[in-house]
Coordinates of C-alpha atoms and ligand atoms in Angstrom, one line a residue:
X5 CA -16.1 -10.8 20.0
X6 CA -17.3 -8.7 16.9
X7 CA -14.3 -6.8 15.2
X8 CA -14.7 -3.7 13.0
X9 CA -14.2 -5.9 10.0
X10 CA -16.2 -9.2 10.8
X11 CA -18.0 -10.3 7.8
X12 CA -15.8 -8.7 5.3
X13 CA -13.5 -10.0 2.4
X14 CA -10.2 -8.1 2.2
X15 CA -7.7 -8.8 -0.6
X16 CA -4.1 -7.1 0.3
X17 CA -1.2 -6.9 -2.2
X18 CA 2.3 -6.9 -0.8
X19 CA 1.2 -8.6 2.3
X20 CA 4.6 -10.3 2.9
X21 CA 6.6 -7.5 4.7
X22 CA 6.3 -4.0 5.9
X23 CA 3.0 -2.1 5.5
X24 CA 1.1 -4.6 3.5
X25 CA 1.9 -7.3 6.2
X26 CA 1.1 -5.3 9.2
X27 CA -2.3 -4.4 7.6
X28 CA -3.0 -8.1 6.6
X29 CA -2.5 -8.9 10.3
X30 CA -4.3 -5.9 11.4
X31 CA -7.5 -6.9 9.5
X32 CA -7.3 -10.4 10.7
X33 CA -7.1 -9.0 14.3
X34 CA -10.4 -7.2 13.3
X35 CA -12.2 -10.0 12.3
X36 CA -11.8 -9.7 8.5
X37 CA -11.1 -12.9 6.2
X38 CA -8.0 -11.6 4.6
X39 CA -6.4 -12.6 1.4
X40 CA -3.0 -12.0 1.9
X41 CA -1.1 -12.1 -1.3
X42 CA 2.5 -11.4 -2.4
X43 CA 5.2 -12.7 -4.8
X44 CA 7.6 -13.9 -1.7
X45 CA 6.3 -17.2 -0.8
X46 CA 8.2 -17.8 2.2
X47 CA 7.0 -14.3 4.0
X48 CA 3.4 -15.5 2.9
X49 CA 4.1 -19.1 5.1
X50 CA 5.7 -16.7 7.8
X51 CA 2.7 -14.6 7.9
X52 CA 0.0 -17.4 7.6
X53 CA 1.7 -18.7 10.7
X54 CA 1.6 -15.4 12.8
X55 CA -2.1 -15.1 11.8
X56 CA -3.3 -18.5 13.3
X57 CA -5.2 -17.7 16.4
X58 CA -6.3 -14.5 15.6
X59 CA -10.1 -13.3 15.2
X60 CA -10.6 -13.4 11.7
X61 CA -9.1 -15.9 9.2
X62 CA -6.3 -15.4 6.6
X63 CA -5.6 -17.4 3.2
X64 CA -2.2 -16.7 1.6
X65 CA -1.5 -17.1 -2.0
X66 CA 1.1 -15.7 -4.9
X67 CA -0.2 -12.7 -6.7
X68 CA 1.9 -10.8 -9.1
X69 CA 0.4 -7.3 -9.6
X70 CA 2.4 -6.9 -12.7
X71 CA 0.6 -9.9 -14.2
X72 CA -2.9 -9.3 -15.5
X73 CA -3.8 -12.9 -15.2
X74 CA -2.5 -13.5 -11.7
X75 CA -4.6 -10.4 -10.5
X76 CA -7.6 -11.5 -12.3
X77 CA -7.6 -14.9 -10.9
X78 CA -6.6 -13.7 -7.5
X79 CA -9.1 -11.3 -7.1
X80 CA -11.8 -13.6 -8.7
X81 CA -11.2 -15.8 -5.6
X82 CA -11.1 -13.6 -3.1
X83 CA -14.0 -11.5 -4.2
X84 CA -13.3 -8.7 -1.9
X85 CA -15.2 -6.1 0.0
X86 CA -12.0 -4.1 1.0
X87 CA -8.9 -4.0 -1.4
X88 CA -5.7 -2.9 -0.1
X89 CA -3.3 -2.0 -2.9
X90 CA 0.1 -1.7 -1.3
X91 CA 2.6 -2.9 -4.2
X92 CA 5.4 -0.3 -4.9
X93 CA 9.0 0.2 -5.5
X94 CA 11.2 3.1 -4.5
X95 CA 13.7 4.4 -7.3
X96 CA 16.5 6.9 -5.9
X97 CA 17.6 9.5 -8.1
X98 CA 16.8 12.6 -9.8
X99 CA 15.5 13.4 -13.3
X100 CA 18.8 13.0 -14.7
X101 CA 19.4 9.5 -13.2
X102 CA 15.8 8.1 -14.5
X103 CA 16.3 5.7 -17.3
X104 CA 13.1 4.9 -19.5
X105 CA 13.2 1.0 -18.0
X106 CA 13.2 2.6 -14.5
X107 CA 10.3 4.9 -15.2
X108 CA 7.9 2.1 -17.0
X109 CA 9.0 -0.4 -14.0
X110 CA 7.7 2.0 -11.8
X111 CA 4.6 2.8 -13.3
X112 CA 3.7 -0.8 -14.1
X113 CA 4.4 -1.8 -10.5
X114 CA 3.3 1.5 -8.3
X115 CA 0.4 2.7 -10.7
X116 CA -0.9 0.1 -13.1
X117 CA -1.1 -2.8 -10.5
X118 CA -4.1 -0.5 -8.8
X119 CA -5.7 -0.3 -12.2
X120 CA -5.3 -4.0 -12.7
X121 CA -6.6 -5.1 -9.3
X122 CA -9.6 -2.2 -9.3
X123 CA -10.8 -3.0 -12.7
X124 CA -10.7 -6.7 -11.4
X125 CA -12.7 -5.9 -8.2
X126 CA -14.9 -3.1 -9.0
X127 CA -17.6 -5.3 -10.7
X128 CA -18.1 -7.7 -7.8
X129 CA -18.1 -4.7 -5.5
X130 CA -20.6 -2.9 -7.5
X131 CA -22.8 -6.0 -7.5
X132 CA -23.0 -6.3 -4.0
X133 CA -23.3 -2.5 -3.7
X134 CA -20.3 -2.0 -1.5
X135 CA -16.4 -1.7 -1.4
X136 CA -13.2 0.0 0.3
X137 CA -10.5 0.4 -1.9
X138 CA -7.3 2.1 -0.1
X139 CA -4.5 2.8 -2.2
X140 CA -1.0 3.5 -0.7
X141 CA 0.6 6.5 -2.2
X142 CA 3.3 8.5 -0.1
X143 CA 4.2 12.1 1.4
X144 CA 6.4 12.1 -1.2
X145 CA 4.2 12.6 -4.1
X146 CA 1.8 15.8 -4.9
X147 CA 1.9 16.6 -1.4
X148 CA 5.7 17.4 -0.9
X149 CA 8.7 17.0 -3.3
X150 CA 11.3 14.8 -1.5
X151 CA 15.0 14.8 -2.7
X152 CA 16.1 12.3 -5.4
X153 CA 12.3 10.8 -5.6
X154 CA 11.8 11.9 -9.1
X155 CA 10.4 8.7 -10.5
X156 CA 8.8 7.5 -7.1
X157 CA 7.1 11.2 -6.4
X158 CA 5.8 10.8 -9.8
X159 CA 4.0 7.4 -9.4
X160 CA 2.7 8.1 -6.1
X161 CA 1.2 11.4 -7.2
X162 CA -0.4 9.3 -10.1
X163 CA -1.8 7.1 -7.4
X164 CA -3.6 10.0 -5.8
X165 CA -5.3 11.2 -9.3
X166 CA -6.2 7.5 -9.9
X167 CA -7.5 7.2 -6.2
X168 CA -9.8 10.7 -6.6
X169 CA -11.2 9.6 -10.3
X170 CA -12.5 6.2 -8.9
X171 CA -13.9 7.9 -6.0
X172 CA -15.7 10.3 -8.1
X173 CA -17.2 7.8 -10.3
X174 CA -18.7 5.5 -7.9
X175 CA -19.5 7.6 -5.0
X176 CA -23.2 6.9 -5.6
X177 CA -22.7 3.1 -5.6
X178 CA -21.6 2.2 -2.4
X179 CA -17.7 2.3 -3.4
X180 CA -15.5 4.2 -1.4
X181 CA -11.6 4.9 -2.8
X182 CA -9.1 6.5 -0.4
X183 CA -5.2 7.0 -0.6
X184 CA -2.8 7.3 2.5
X185 CA 0.1 9.1 2.3
X186 CA 2.8 7.9 4.6
X187 CA 6.0 9.5 5.4
X188 CA 9.1 7.3 6.1
X189 CA 7.9 4.2 7.4
X190 CA 10.4 1.3 9.0
X191 CA 10.2 -1.6 6.7
X192 CA 12.7 -3.9 5.0
X193 CA 12.8 -2.1 2.1
X194 CA 13.6 1.2 4.2
X195 CA 16.5 -0.7 5.9
X196 CA 17.5 -1.6 2.1
X197 CA 17.5 2.1 1.4
X198 CA 19.4 3.0 4.5
X199 CA 22.3 0.7 3.4
X200 CA 22.5 1.7 0.0
X201 CA 22.7 5.6 1.1
X202 CA 25.1 4.3 3.9
X203 CA 27.4 2.7 1.1
X204 CA 27.5 5.6 -1.0
X205 CA 28.7 7.9 2.0
X206 CA 30.5 5.3 3.4
X207 CA 28.4 6.0 6.6
X208 CA 25.2 4.0 7.5
X209 CA 24.6 5.7 10.8
X210 CA 24.4 8.9 9.4
X211 CA 22.4 7.8 6.4
X212 CA 19.8 6.4 8.6
X213 CA 19.8 9.8 10.8
X214 CA 19.1 11.9 7.7
X215 CA 16.2 9.9 7.4
X216 CA 15.3 10.1 11.0
X217 CA 16.2 14.0 10.9
X218 CA 13.3 14.9 8.2
X219 CA 10.7 13.7 10.1
X220 CA 9.7 16.5 12.6
X221 CA 8.9 14.0 15.4
X222 CA 12.5 12.9 15.0
X223 CA 11.3 9.2 14.6
X224 CA 10.2 7.3 11.5
X225 CA 6.9 5.8 11.7
X226 CA 6.0 2.0 12.1
X227 CA 3.9 -0.3 9.9
X228 CA 1.6 -0.8 12.6
X229 CA 0.8 2.9 12.8
X230 CA 0.1 2.9 9.1
X231 CA -2.2 -0.4 9.2
X232 CA -4.2 1.2 11.8
X233 CA -5.2 4.2 9.3
X234 CA -5.9 1.2 6.7
X235 CA -8.2 -0.7 8.9
X236 CA -10.3 2.5 9.7
X237 CA -10.5 3.3 5.9
X238 CA -11.4 -0.2 5.0
X239 CA -14.1 -0.5 8.1
X240 CA -17.7 1.3 8.2
X241 CA -16.6 3.8 10.6
X242 CA -15.1 5.5 7.6
X243 CA -18.4 5.2 5.8
X244 CA -18.4 9.3 5.3
X245 CA -14.8 9.5 3.9
X246 CA -14.0 8.9 0.2
X247 CA -11.4 10.4 -2.7
X248 CA -9.3 11.8 0.1
X249 CA -5.5 11.7 0.6
X250 CA -4.8 10.6 4.4
X251 CA -1.4 11.8 5.1
X252 CA 0.4 9.8 8.2
X253 CA 4.2 11.4 8.1
X254 CA 5.1 12.6 11.4
X255 CA 4.5 16.3 10.6
X256 CA 7.0 15.9 7.4
X257 CA 4.4 17.8 5.2
X258 CA 3.2 19.9 7.4
Ligands
NAD5 P1 8.2 -3.4 1.4 O1 9.1 -2.4 0.3 O2 9.4 -3.4 2.6 O3 8.0 -4.6 1.0 C1 7.4 -4.6 -0.6 C2 6.7 -5.9 -0.8 O4 6.1 -5.9 -1.9 C3 7.4 -7.3 -0.7 O5 6.8 -8.1 0.0 C4 7.6 -7.6 -2.0 O6 7.7 -9.1 -2.0 C5 6.3 -7.3 -2.6 N1 6.1 -7.3 -3.9 C6 7.3 -6.6 -4.7 N2 6.8 -6.7 -6.1 C7 5.6 -7.6 -6.2 C8 4.7 -7.8 -7.2 N3 5.1 -7.7 -8.6 N4 3.6 -8.2 -7.1 C9 3.3 -8.3 -5.4 N5 3.8 -7.9 -4.4 C10 5.2 -7.5 -4.8 O7 7.1 -2.6 2.3 P2 6.9 -1.1 2.7 O8 8.5 -0.4 2.7 O9 6.1 -1.0 3.8 O10 6.2 -0.4 1.2 C11 4.8 -0.6 1.0 C12 3.9 0.2 0.4 O11 4.3 1.6 1.0 C13 5.0 0.6 -1.1 O12 3.7 0.9 -2.0 C14 5.5 2.2 -0.8 O13 6.0 2.8 -1.7 C15 4.7 2.5 0.2 N6 5.5 3.7 1.1 C16 6.3 3.3 2.1 C17 7.0 4.0 2.9 C18 8.2 3.7 3.8 O14 9.1 4.5 4.1 N7 8.6 2.4 3.9 C19 6.7 5.4 2.9 C20 5.4 5.8 2.1 C21 4.9 4.7 1.2

């Protein structure tokens, strides 16, 4: 059976867990040839096993989005039609909690990583006259200010600017570039954030409930819900959409 991504080559970063993992699997189910990358080898091995028998195919290899050589070698190998930029890290704290080192790390991992991968992937996409780039931003960005997300929200707002800039520059050359802005989504790092918040207050259950309560739907999102939007934006179904911030946040920013 033909899937929505049959015949397409997709490179996904941070595919070891959470949204990246769910998206890599969703793209394989839709028939893509997925190059799933991360810095966590064990997670990639588990992902490869789970992808067996699905409609498409999945190759997994280590790609560190903070390393220029790793990015250019990986992107050259994948020659992607679809680039899913998912790597990112959440710093907790206000402007007065932030250090220069935290700021530099976050901008490197959350923003410059996308500059690296897009710079590497775009020439091949332009040669082939087609490409869909999907960048994972956040509702906590230029969409809304979230408490204690000073560095994080700043980097994710930058991702939106980066997305719009790439989209406008290549709109006549078959390239689309969109951003996904999730609200709170269940993932391993979200569980870590709940645990850390609970450790600070002594009440993990209350910390978890506070995250849930800020979502008007009364629940957090699933990685699969974000993956479904990513598949749509990667596919030709969304051919008339570029330069947009696609908010998927359970009504958080409404
Ligand atoms: P996660 O944070 O649980 O996993 C992150 C993955 O990134 C891990 O597999 C890790 O090994 C990988 N990684 C870390 N450094 C890397 C590097 N240098 N190179 C390549 N991979 C690296 O996953 P998540 O919570 O689903 O978050 C994924 C993306 O979604 C992030 O950009 C995050 O900011 C964004 N996001 C998440 C939420 C949420 O609530 N979970 C909400 C909005 C946006």
